[in-house]
Short mmCIF file of C-alpha atoms in Angstrom, two decimals:
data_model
loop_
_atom_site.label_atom_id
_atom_site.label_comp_id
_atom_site.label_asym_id
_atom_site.label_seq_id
_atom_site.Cartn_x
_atom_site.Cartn_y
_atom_site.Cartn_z
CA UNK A 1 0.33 -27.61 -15.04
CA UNK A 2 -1.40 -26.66 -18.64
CA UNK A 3 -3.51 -24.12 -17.01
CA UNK A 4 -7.15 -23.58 -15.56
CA UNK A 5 -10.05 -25.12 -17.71
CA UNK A 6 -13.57 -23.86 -16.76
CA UNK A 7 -16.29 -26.26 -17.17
CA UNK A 8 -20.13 -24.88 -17.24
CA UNK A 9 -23.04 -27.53 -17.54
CA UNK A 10 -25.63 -28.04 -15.62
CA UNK A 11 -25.49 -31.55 -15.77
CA UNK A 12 -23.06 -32.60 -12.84
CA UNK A 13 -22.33 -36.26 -13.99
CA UNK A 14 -21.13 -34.45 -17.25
CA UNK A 15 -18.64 -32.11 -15.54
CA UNK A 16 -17.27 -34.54 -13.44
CA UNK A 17 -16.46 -36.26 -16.59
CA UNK A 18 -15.25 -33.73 -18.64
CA UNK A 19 -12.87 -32.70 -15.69
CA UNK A 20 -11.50 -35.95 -14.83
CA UNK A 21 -10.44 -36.54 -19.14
CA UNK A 22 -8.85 -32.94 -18.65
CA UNK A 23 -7.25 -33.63 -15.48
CA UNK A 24 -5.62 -36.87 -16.87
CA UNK A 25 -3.93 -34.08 -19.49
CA UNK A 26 -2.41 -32.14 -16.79
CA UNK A 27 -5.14 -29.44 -16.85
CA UNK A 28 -6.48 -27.85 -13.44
CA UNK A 29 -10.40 -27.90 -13.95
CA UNK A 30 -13.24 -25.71 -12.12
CA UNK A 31 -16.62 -26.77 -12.56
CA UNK A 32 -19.87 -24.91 -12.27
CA UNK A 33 -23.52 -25.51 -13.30
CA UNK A 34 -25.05 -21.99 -13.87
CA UNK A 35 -23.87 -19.14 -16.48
CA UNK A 36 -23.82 -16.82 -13.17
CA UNK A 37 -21.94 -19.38 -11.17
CA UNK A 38 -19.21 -19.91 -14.27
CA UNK A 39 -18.82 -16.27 -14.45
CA UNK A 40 -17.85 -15.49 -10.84
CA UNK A 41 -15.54 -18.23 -10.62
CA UNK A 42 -14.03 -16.63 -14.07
CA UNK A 43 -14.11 -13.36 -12.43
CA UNK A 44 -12.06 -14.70 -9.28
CA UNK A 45 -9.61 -17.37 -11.16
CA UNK A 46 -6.87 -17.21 -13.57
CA UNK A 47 -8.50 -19.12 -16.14
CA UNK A 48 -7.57 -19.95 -19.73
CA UNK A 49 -10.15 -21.78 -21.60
CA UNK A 50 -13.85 -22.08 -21.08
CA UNK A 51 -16.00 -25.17 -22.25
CA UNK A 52 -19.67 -24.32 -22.18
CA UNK A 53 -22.76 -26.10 -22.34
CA UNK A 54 -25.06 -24.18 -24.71
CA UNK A 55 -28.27 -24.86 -22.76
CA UNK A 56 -27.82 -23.72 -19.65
CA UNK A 57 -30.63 -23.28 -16.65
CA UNK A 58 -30.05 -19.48 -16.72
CA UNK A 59 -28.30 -18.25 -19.73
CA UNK A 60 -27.60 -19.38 -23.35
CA UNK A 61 -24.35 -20.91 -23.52
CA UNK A 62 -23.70 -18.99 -27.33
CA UNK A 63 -24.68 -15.70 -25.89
CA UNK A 64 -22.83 -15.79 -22.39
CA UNK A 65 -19.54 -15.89 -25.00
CA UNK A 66 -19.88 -12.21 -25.18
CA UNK A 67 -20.07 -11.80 -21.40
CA UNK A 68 -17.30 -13.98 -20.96
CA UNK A 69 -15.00 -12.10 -24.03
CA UNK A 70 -15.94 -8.47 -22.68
CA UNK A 71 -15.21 -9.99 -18.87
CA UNK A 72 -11.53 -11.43 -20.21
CA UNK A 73 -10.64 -10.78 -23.84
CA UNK A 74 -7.90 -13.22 -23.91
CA UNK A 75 -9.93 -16.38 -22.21
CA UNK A 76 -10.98 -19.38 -25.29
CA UNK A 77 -14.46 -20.84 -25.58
CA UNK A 78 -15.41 -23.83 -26.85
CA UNK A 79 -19.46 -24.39 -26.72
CA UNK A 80 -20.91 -27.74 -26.20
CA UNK A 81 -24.46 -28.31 -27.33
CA UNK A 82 -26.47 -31.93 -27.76
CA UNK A 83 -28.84 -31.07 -30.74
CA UNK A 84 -26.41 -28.57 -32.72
CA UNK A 85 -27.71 -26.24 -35.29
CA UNK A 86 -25.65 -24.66 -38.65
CA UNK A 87 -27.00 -20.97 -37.16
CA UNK A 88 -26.12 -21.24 -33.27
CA UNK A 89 -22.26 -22.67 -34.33
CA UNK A 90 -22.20 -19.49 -37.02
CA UNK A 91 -23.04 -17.66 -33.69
CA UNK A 92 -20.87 -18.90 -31.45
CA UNK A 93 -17.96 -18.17 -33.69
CA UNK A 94 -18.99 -14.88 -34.43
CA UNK A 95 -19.75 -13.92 -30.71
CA UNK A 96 -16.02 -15.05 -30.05
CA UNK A 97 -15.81 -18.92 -29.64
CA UNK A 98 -12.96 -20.61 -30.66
CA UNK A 99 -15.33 -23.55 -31.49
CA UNK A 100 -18.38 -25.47 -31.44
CA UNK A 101 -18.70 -29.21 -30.74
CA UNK A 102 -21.97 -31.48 -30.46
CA UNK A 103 -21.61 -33.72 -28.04
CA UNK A 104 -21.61 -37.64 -28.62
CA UNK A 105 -19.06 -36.33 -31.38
CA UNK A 106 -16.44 -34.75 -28.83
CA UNK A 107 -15.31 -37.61 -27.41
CA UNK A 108 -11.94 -37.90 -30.17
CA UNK A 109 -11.91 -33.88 -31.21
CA UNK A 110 -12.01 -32.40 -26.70
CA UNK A 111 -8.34 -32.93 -26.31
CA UNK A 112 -6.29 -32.14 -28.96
CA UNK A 113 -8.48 -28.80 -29.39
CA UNK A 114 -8.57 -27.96 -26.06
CA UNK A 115 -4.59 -27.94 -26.35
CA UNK A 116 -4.97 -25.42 -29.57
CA UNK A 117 -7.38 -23.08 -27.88
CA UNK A 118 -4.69 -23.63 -24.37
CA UNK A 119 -1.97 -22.22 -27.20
CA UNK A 120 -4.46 -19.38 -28.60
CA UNK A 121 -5.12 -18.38 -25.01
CA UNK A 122 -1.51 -17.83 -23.56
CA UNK A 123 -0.81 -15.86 -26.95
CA UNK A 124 -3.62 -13.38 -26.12
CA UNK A 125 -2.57 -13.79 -22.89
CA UNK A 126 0.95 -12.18 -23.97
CA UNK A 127 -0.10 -9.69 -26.20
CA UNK A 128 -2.63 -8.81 -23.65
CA UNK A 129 0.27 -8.37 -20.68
CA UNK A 130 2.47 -6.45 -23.33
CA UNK A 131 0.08 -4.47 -24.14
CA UNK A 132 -0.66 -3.42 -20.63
CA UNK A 133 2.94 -2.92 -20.27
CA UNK A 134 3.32 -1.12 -22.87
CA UNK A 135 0.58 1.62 -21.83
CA UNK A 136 2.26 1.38 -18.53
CA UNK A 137 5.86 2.36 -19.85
CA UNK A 138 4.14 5.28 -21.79
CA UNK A 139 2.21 6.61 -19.26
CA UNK A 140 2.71 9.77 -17.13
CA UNK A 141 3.40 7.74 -14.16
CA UNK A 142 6.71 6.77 -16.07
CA UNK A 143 7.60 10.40 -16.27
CA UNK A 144 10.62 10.74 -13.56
CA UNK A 145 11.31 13.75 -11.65
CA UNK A 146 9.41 15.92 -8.67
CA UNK A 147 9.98 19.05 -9.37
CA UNK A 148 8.04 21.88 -9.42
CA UNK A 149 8.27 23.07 -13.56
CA UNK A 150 7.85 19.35 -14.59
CA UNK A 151 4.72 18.58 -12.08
CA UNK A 152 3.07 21.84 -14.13
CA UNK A 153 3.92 20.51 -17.33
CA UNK A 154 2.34 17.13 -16.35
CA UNK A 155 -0.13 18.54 -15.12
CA UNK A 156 -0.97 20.33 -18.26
CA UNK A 157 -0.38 17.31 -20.40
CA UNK A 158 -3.09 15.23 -18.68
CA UNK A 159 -5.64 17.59 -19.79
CA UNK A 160 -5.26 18.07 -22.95
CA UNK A 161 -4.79 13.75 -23.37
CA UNK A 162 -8.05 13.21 -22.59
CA UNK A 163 -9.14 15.63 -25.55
CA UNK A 164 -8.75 15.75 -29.25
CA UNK A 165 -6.93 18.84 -29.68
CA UNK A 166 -3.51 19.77 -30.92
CA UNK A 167 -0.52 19.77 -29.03
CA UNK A 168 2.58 21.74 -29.21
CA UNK A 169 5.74 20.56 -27.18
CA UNK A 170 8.22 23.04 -26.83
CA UNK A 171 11.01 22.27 -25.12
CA UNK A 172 15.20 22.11 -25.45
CA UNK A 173 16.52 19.05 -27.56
CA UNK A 174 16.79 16.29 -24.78
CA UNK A 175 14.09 17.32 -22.55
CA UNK A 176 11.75 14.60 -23.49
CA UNK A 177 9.25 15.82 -25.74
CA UNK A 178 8.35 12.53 -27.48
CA UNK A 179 7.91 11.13 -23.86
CA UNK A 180 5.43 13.29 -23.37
CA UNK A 181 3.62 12.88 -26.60
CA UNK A 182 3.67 9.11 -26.41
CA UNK A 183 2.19 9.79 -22.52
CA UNK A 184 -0.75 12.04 -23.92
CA UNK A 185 -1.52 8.99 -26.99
CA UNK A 186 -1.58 6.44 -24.47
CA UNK A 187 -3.94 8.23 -22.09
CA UNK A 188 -6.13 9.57 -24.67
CA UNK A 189 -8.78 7.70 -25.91
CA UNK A 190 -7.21 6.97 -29.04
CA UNK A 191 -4.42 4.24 -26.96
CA UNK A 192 -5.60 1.35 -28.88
CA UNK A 193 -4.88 3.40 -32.28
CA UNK A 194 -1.49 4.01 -33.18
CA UNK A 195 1.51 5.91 -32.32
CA UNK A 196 3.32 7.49 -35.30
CA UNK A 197 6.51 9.55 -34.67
CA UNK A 198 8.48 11.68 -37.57
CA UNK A 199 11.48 13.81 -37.06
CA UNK A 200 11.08 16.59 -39.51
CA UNK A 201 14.59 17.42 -39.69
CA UNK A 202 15.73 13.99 -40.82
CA UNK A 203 14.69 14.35 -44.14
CA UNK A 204 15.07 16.17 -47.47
CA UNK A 205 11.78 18.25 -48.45
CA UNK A 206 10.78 16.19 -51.08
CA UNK A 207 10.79 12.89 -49.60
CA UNK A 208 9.26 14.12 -45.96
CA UNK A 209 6.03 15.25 -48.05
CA UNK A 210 6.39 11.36 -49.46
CA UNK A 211 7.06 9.88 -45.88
CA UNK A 212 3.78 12.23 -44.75
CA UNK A 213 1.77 11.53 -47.34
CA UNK A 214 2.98 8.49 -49.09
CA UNK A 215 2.68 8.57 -52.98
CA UNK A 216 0.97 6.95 -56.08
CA UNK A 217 2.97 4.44 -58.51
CA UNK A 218 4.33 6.06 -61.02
CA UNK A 219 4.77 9.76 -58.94
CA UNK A 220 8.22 9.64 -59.85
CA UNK A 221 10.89 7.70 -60.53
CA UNK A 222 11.57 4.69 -58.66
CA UNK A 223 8.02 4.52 -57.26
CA UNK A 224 6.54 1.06 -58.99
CA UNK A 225 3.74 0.68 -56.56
CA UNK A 226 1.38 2.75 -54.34
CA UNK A 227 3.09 3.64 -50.83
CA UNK A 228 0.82 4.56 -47.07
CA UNK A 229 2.10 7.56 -45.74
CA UNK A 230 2.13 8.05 -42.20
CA UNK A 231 -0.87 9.90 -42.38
CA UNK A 232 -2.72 7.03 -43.60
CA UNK A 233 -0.56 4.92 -40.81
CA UNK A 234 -1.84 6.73 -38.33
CA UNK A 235 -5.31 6.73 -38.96
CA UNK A 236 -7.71 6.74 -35.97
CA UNK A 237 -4.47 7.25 -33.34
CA UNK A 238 -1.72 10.38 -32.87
CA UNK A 239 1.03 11.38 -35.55
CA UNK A 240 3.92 13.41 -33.62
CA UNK A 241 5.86 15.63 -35.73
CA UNK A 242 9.35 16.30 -34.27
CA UNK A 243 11.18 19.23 -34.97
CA UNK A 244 7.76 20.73 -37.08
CA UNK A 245 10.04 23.77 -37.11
CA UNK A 246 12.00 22.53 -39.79
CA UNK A 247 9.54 21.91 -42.28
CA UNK A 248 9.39 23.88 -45.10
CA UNK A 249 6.49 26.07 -46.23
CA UNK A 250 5.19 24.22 -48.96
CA UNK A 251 4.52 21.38 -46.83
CA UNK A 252 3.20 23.17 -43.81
CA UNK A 253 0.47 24.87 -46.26
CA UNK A 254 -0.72 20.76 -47.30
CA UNK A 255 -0.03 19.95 -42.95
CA UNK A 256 -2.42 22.88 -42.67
CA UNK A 257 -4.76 21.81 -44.65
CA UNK A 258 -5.08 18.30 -42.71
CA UNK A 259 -5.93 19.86 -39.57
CA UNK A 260 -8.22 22.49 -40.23
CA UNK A 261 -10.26 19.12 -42.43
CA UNK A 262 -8.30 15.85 -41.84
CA UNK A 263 -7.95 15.31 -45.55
CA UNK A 264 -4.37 15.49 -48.18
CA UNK A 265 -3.65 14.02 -51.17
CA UNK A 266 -0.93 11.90 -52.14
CA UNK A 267 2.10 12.82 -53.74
CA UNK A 268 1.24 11.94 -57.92
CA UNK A 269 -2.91 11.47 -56.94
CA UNK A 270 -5.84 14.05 -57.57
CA UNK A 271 -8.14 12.52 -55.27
CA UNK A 272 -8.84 13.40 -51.95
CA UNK A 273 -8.33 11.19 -48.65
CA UNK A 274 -9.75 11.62 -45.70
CA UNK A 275 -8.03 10.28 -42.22
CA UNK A 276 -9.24 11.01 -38.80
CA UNK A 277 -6.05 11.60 -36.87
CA UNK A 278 -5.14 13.70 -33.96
CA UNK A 279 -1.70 16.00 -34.49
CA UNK A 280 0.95 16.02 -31.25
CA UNK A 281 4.15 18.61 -32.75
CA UNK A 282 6.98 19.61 -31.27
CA UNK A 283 10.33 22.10 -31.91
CA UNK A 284 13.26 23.34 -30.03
CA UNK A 285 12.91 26.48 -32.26
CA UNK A 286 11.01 29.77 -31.27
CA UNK A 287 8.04 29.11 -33.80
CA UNK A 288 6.48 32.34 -32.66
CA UNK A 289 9.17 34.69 -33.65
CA UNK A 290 9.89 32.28 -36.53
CA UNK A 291 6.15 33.14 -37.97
CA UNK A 292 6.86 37.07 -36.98
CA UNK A 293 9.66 36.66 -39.33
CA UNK A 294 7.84 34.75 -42.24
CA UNK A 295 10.00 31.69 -41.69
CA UNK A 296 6.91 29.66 -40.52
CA UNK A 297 3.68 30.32 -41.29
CA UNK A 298 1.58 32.05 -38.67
CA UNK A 299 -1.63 30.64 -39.91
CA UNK A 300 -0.55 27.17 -39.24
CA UNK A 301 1.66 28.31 -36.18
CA UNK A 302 -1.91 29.78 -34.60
CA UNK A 303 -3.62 26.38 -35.34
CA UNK A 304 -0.73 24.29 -34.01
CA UNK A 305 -0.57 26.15 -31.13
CA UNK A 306 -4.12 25.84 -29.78
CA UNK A 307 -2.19 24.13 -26.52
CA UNK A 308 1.15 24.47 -25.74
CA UNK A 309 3.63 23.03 -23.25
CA UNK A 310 7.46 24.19 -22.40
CA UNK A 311 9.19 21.17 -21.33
CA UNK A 312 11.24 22.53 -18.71
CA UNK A 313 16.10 22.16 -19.49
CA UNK A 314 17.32 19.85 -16.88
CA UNK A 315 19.27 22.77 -15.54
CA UNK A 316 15.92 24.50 -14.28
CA UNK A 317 15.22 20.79 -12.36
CA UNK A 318 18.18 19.37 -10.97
CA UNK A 319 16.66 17.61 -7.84
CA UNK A 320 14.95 15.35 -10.56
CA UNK A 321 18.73 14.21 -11.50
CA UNK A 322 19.43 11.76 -8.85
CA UNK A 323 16.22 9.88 -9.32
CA UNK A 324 16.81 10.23 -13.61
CA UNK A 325 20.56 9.04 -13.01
CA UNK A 326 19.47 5.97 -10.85
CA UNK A 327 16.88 5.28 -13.00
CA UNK A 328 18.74 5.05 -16.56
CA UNK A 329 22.07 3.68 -13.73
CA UNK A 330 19.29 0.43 -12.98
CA UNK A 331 18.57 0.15 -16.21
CA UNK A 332 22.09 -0.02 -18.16
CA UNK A 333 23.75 -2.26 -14.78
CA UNK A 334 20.59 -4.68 -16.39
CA UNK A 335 21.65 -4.57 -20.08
CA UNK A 336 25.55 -5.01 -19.35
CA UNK A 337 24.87 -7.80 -17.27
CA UNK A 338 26.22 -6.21 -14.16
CA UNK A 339 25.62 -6.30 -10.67
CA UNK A 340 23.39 -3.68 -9.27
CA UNK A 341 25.82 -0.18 -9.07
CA UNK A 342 26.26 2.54 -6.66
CA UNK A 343 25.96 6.33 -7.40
CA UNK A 344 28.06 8.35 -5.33
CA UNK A 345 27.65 11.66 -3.75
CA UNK A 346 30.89 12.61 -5.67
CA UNK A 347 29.40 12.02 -9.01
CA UNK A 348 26.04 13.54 -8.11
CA UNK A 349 27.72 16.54 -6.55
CA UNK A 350 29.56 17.10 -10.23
CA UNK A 351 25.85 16.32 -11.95
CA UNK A 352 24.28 19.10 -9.91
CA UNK A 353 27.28 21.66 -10.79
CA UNK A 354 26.82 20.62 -14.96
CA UNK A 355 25.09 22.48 -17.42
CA UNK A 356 23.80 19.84 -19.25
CA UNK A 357 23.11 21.45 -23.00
CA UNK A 358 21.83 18.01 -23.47
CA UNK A 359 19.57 17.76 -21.32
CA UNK A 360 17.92 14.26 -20.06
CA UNK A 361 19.50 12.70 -23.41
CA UNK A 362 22.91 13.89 -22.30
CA UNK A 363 22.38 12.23 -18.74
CA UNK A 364 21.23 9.26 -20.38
CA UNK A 365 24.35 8.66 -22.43
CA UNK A 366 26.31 9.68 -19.65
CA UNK A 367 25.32 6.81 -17.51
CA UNK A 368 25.62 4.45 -19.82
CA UNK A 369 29.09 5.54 -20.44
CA UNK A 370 30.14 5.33 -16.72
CA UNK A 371 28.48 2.13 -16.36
CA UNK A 372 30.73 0.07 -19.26
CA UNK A 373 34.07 2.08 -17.94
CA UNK A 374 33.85 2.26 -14.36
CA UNK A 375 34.93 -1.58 -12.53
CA UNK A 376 34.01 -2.83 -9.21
CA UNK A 377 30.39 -1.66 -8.08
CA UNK A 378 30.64 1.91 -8.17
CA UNK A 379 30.92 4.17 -10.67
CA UNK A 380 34.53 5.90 -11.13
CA UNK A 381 34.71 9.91 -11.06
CA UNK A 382 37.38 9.37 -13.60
CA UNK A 383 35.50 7.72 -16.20
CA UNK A 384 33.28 10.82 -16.32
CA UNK A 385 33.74 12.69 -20.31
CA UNK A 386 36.06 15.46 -20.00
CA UNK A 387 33.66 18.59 -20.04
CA UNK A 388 32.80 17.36 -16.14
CA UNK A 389 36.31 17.63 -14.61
CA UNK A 390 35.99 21.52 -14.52
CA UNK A 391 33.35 20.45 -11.83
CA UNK A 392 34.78 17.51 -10.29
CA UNK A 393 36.34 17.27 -6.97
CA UNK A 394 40.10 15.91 -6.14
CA UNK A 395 39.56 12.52 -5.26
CA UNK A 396 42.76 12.76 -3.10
CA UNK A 397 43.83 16.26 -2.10
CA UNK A 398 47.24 14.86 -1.08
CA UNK A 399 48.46 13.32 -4.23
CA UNK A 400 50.58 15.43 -6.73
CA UNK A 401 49.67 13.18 -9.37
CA UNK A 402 46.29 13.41 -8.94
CA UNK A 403 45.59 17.18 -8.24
CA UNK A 404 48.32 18.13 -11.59
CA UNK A 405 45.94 15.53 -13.62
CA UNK A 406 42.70 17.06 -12.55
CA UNK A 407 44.34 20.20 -13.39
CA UNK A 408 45.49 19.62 -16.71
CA UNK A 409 41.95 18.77 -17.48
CA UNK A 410 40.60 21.71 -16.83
CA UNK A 411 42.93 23.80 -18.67
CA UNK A 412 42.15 21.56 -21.83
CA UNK A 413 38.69 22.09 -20.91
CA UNK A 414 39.06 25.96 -20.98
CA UNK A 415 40.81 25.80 -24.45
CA UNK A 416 38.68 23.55 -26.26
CA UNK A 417 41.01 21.08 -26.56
CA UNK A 418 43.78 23.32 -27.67
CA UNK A 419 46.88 21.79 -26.39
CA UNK A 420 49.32 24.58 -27.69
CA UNK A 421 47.20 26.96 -25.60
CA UNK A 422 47.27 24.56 -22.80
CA UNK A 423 51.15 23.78 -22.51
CA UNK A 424 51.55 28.05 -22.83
CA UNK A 425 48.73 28.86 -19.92
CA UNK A 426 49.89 26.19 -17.65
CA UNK A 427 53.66 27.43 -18.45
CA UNK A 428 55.03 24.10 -19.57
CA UNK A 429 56.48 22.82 -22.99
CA UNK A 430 54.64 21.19 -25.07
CA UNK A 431 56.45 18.22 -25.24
CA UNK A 432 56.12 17.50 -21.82
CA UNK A 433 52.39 18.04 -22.07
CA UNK A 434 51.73 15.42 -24.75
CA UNK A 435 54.18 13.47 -22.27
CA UNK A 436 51.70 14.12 -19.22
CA UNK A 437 48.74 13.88 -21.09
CA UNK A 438 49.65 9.79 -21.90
CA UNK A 439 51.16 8.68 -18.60
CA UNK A 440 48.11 10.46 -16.94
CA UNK A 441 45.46 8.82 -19.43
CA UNK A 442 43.87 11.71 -20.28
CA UNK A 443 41.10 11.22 -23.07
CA UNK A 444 41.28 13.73 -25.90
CA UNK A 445 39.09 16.70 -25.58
CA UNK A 446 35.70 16.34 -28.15
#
């Protein structure tokens, strides 16, 4: 089946037409003979294109185009009239049909538009799901984890989204600062505007005040034409700036100078532009002391800071790990084509007793290591990287092999890697190390 075709007139022997021709194409039809009746049965169906009368009993057919556009954005009209005008077809299109026939001269044209409008309709249609999707994936509900420090910080977030004001994310690298920044865009008002992320520390200071602000032809060598800076990209949505910390104090004196008026001026321009965007930052850095110390300046530090959040290390929320670990576990079995994939208490057991410097990012990469080396459909303890055998338990407390390996390990561990250290604390030459080291497959300490 094509899909659903609506047809509104109020003339019943002209329906019952019109649906059997569209039938005969492999359409499903609905037919009603009111505006008020057409729009409940849009309301209640899954329909795709719309052919209206224009001259309806209660409702102009050009007009009820709006109701039906703000009712389902994605859904095509096509308005039928029998006396058409120049000004009512200029209408119709400009309401939001996707055209305007007079009857007696639809009988050739019906079809074959009705199929282009069908192919206009399932493309909104899909940019209308992905958009949804999209808004889903960024919104707070994607956020994983039930603890206590993270439920405060989401808490906090979904305040401030619904608000103009600036945000500062502070947080350890890995703890997910530009999820939460993409979560407060895409519950703020500004969603349908968009989402502009730059990591400060990525570039040189020169050519992140060109990124920022783009530049004028002829600012500098190699610049033939005018360039948008993300300012300019980011007009009427969010810009995040990652690691703000790093920026240097030129710049942060023309950042400053954006928020406290929304304007800047291009790198090799005089004149003055004016944006209207709303500024998300984050840092892993202690901006406050950093602004004590004259290494940021205070004056923008006090401005950025109107609303901050701490993103809580994954050490302070470690019953969020087994829900984290299953989730990026689902979603790498998916990617490699694999079966669905068990996590173990023994590997969650070790996850509890890690650190994790790293953070969510470190989990993240973690699983999808385990995922491409471990076989069968669990993961294997052994595939874990070698900073997680300090934690790990013996597998088999009865095999020699097994409990010297594990061993070994963790002396490695303890020297960094340092194997003449290693062979001299475990009492053992070294040639017989590197010897144990290869018939045990142990990976080389990084």
């Amino acid at each position: 089946m094509n899909g659903i075709v609506l047809i509104i007139d109020d003339e019943k022997k002209i329906c019952s037409l019109l649906s059997r021709i569209i039938e005969l194409e492999g359409f499903k039809t609905l037919q009603a003979n009111t505006g008020k009746e057409g729009l409940k049965l849009l309301k209640n169906n899954d329909i795709s294109i719309v052919i209206s009368d224009v001259k309806l009993p209660d409702v102009n057919g050009v007009a009820m185009v709006k109701d039906i556009k703000l009712l389902k954005p994605f859904v095509e009209i096509i308005n039928l009239t029998a006396y058409g005008t120049i000004s009512d077809g200029v209408l119709a299109i400009k309401n939001g049909a996707f055209d305007y026939l007079v009857k007696g001269d639809d009988n050739d044209k019906i079809i074959p538009l009705l199929y282009k409008a069908m192919d206009k309709a399932n493309l909104q249609q899909r940019i209308f799901e992905l958009e949804k999707s999209t808004s889903t994936k960024h919104s707070f509900a994607s956020i994983i984890g039930q603890s206590k420090t993270l439920k405060v910080a989401i808490d906090l977030a979904k305040r401030v989204s619904k608000t103009d004001t600036t945000v500062l994310l502070l947080g350890e690298t890995g703890t997910g600062k530009e999820v939460f920044a993409q979560s407060i865009h895409y519950e703020s008002p500004r969603s349908a505007k968009p989402f502009v992320a730059l990591n400060c520390s990525g570039f040189s200071p020169d050519l992140l005040e060109s990124e920022l602000f783009g530049y004028k032809a002829g600012a500098f060598t190699g610049a033939n034409k005018d360039k948008k800076g993300l300012l300019e990209e980011a007009n009427g949505g969010t810009l995040f700036l990652d690691e703000i910390g790093e920026m240097n104090l030129d710049l942060q004196a023309k950042l400053l100078r954006v928020l406290e008026n929304q304007s800047f001026i291009k790198v090799g321009d005089t004149n003055t532009q004016q944006v209207d965007v709303r500024i998300l930052a984050a840092t892993n850095k202690d901006l406050k002391a950093d602004a004590a110390s004259g290494k940021f300046r205070s004056d923008l530090y006090y401005r950025l800071s109107v609303f901050t959040i701490v993103l809580p290390p994954l050490r302070e929320r470690k019953v969020d790990i087994p829900a984290l670990a299953q989730h990026y576990l689902t979603q790498f079995a998916v990617k490699a084509n694999r079966p669905e994939l068990k996590l173990d208490d023994k590997i969650l057991n070790v996850f509890e007793k890690y650190n994790w410097k790293g953070n969510i990012r470190e989990l993240k990469n973690v699983i999808e290591r385990l995922v491409i080396l471990s076989d069968g459909d669990s993961l294997n303890l052994s595939a874990l990287p070698q900073e997680f055998f300090e934690f790990a338990p013996l597998e088999n407390d009865f095999n020699l092999q097994q409990v010297e390996k594990q061993h070994i390990q963790k002396v490695l561990i303890h020297t960094k890697g340092n194997k003449t250290e290693t062979s001299r604390l475990l009492g053992i030459g070294l040639t017989t190390l590197y010897r144990k080291i290869e018939e045990y497959g142990i990976a080389e300490f990084k």
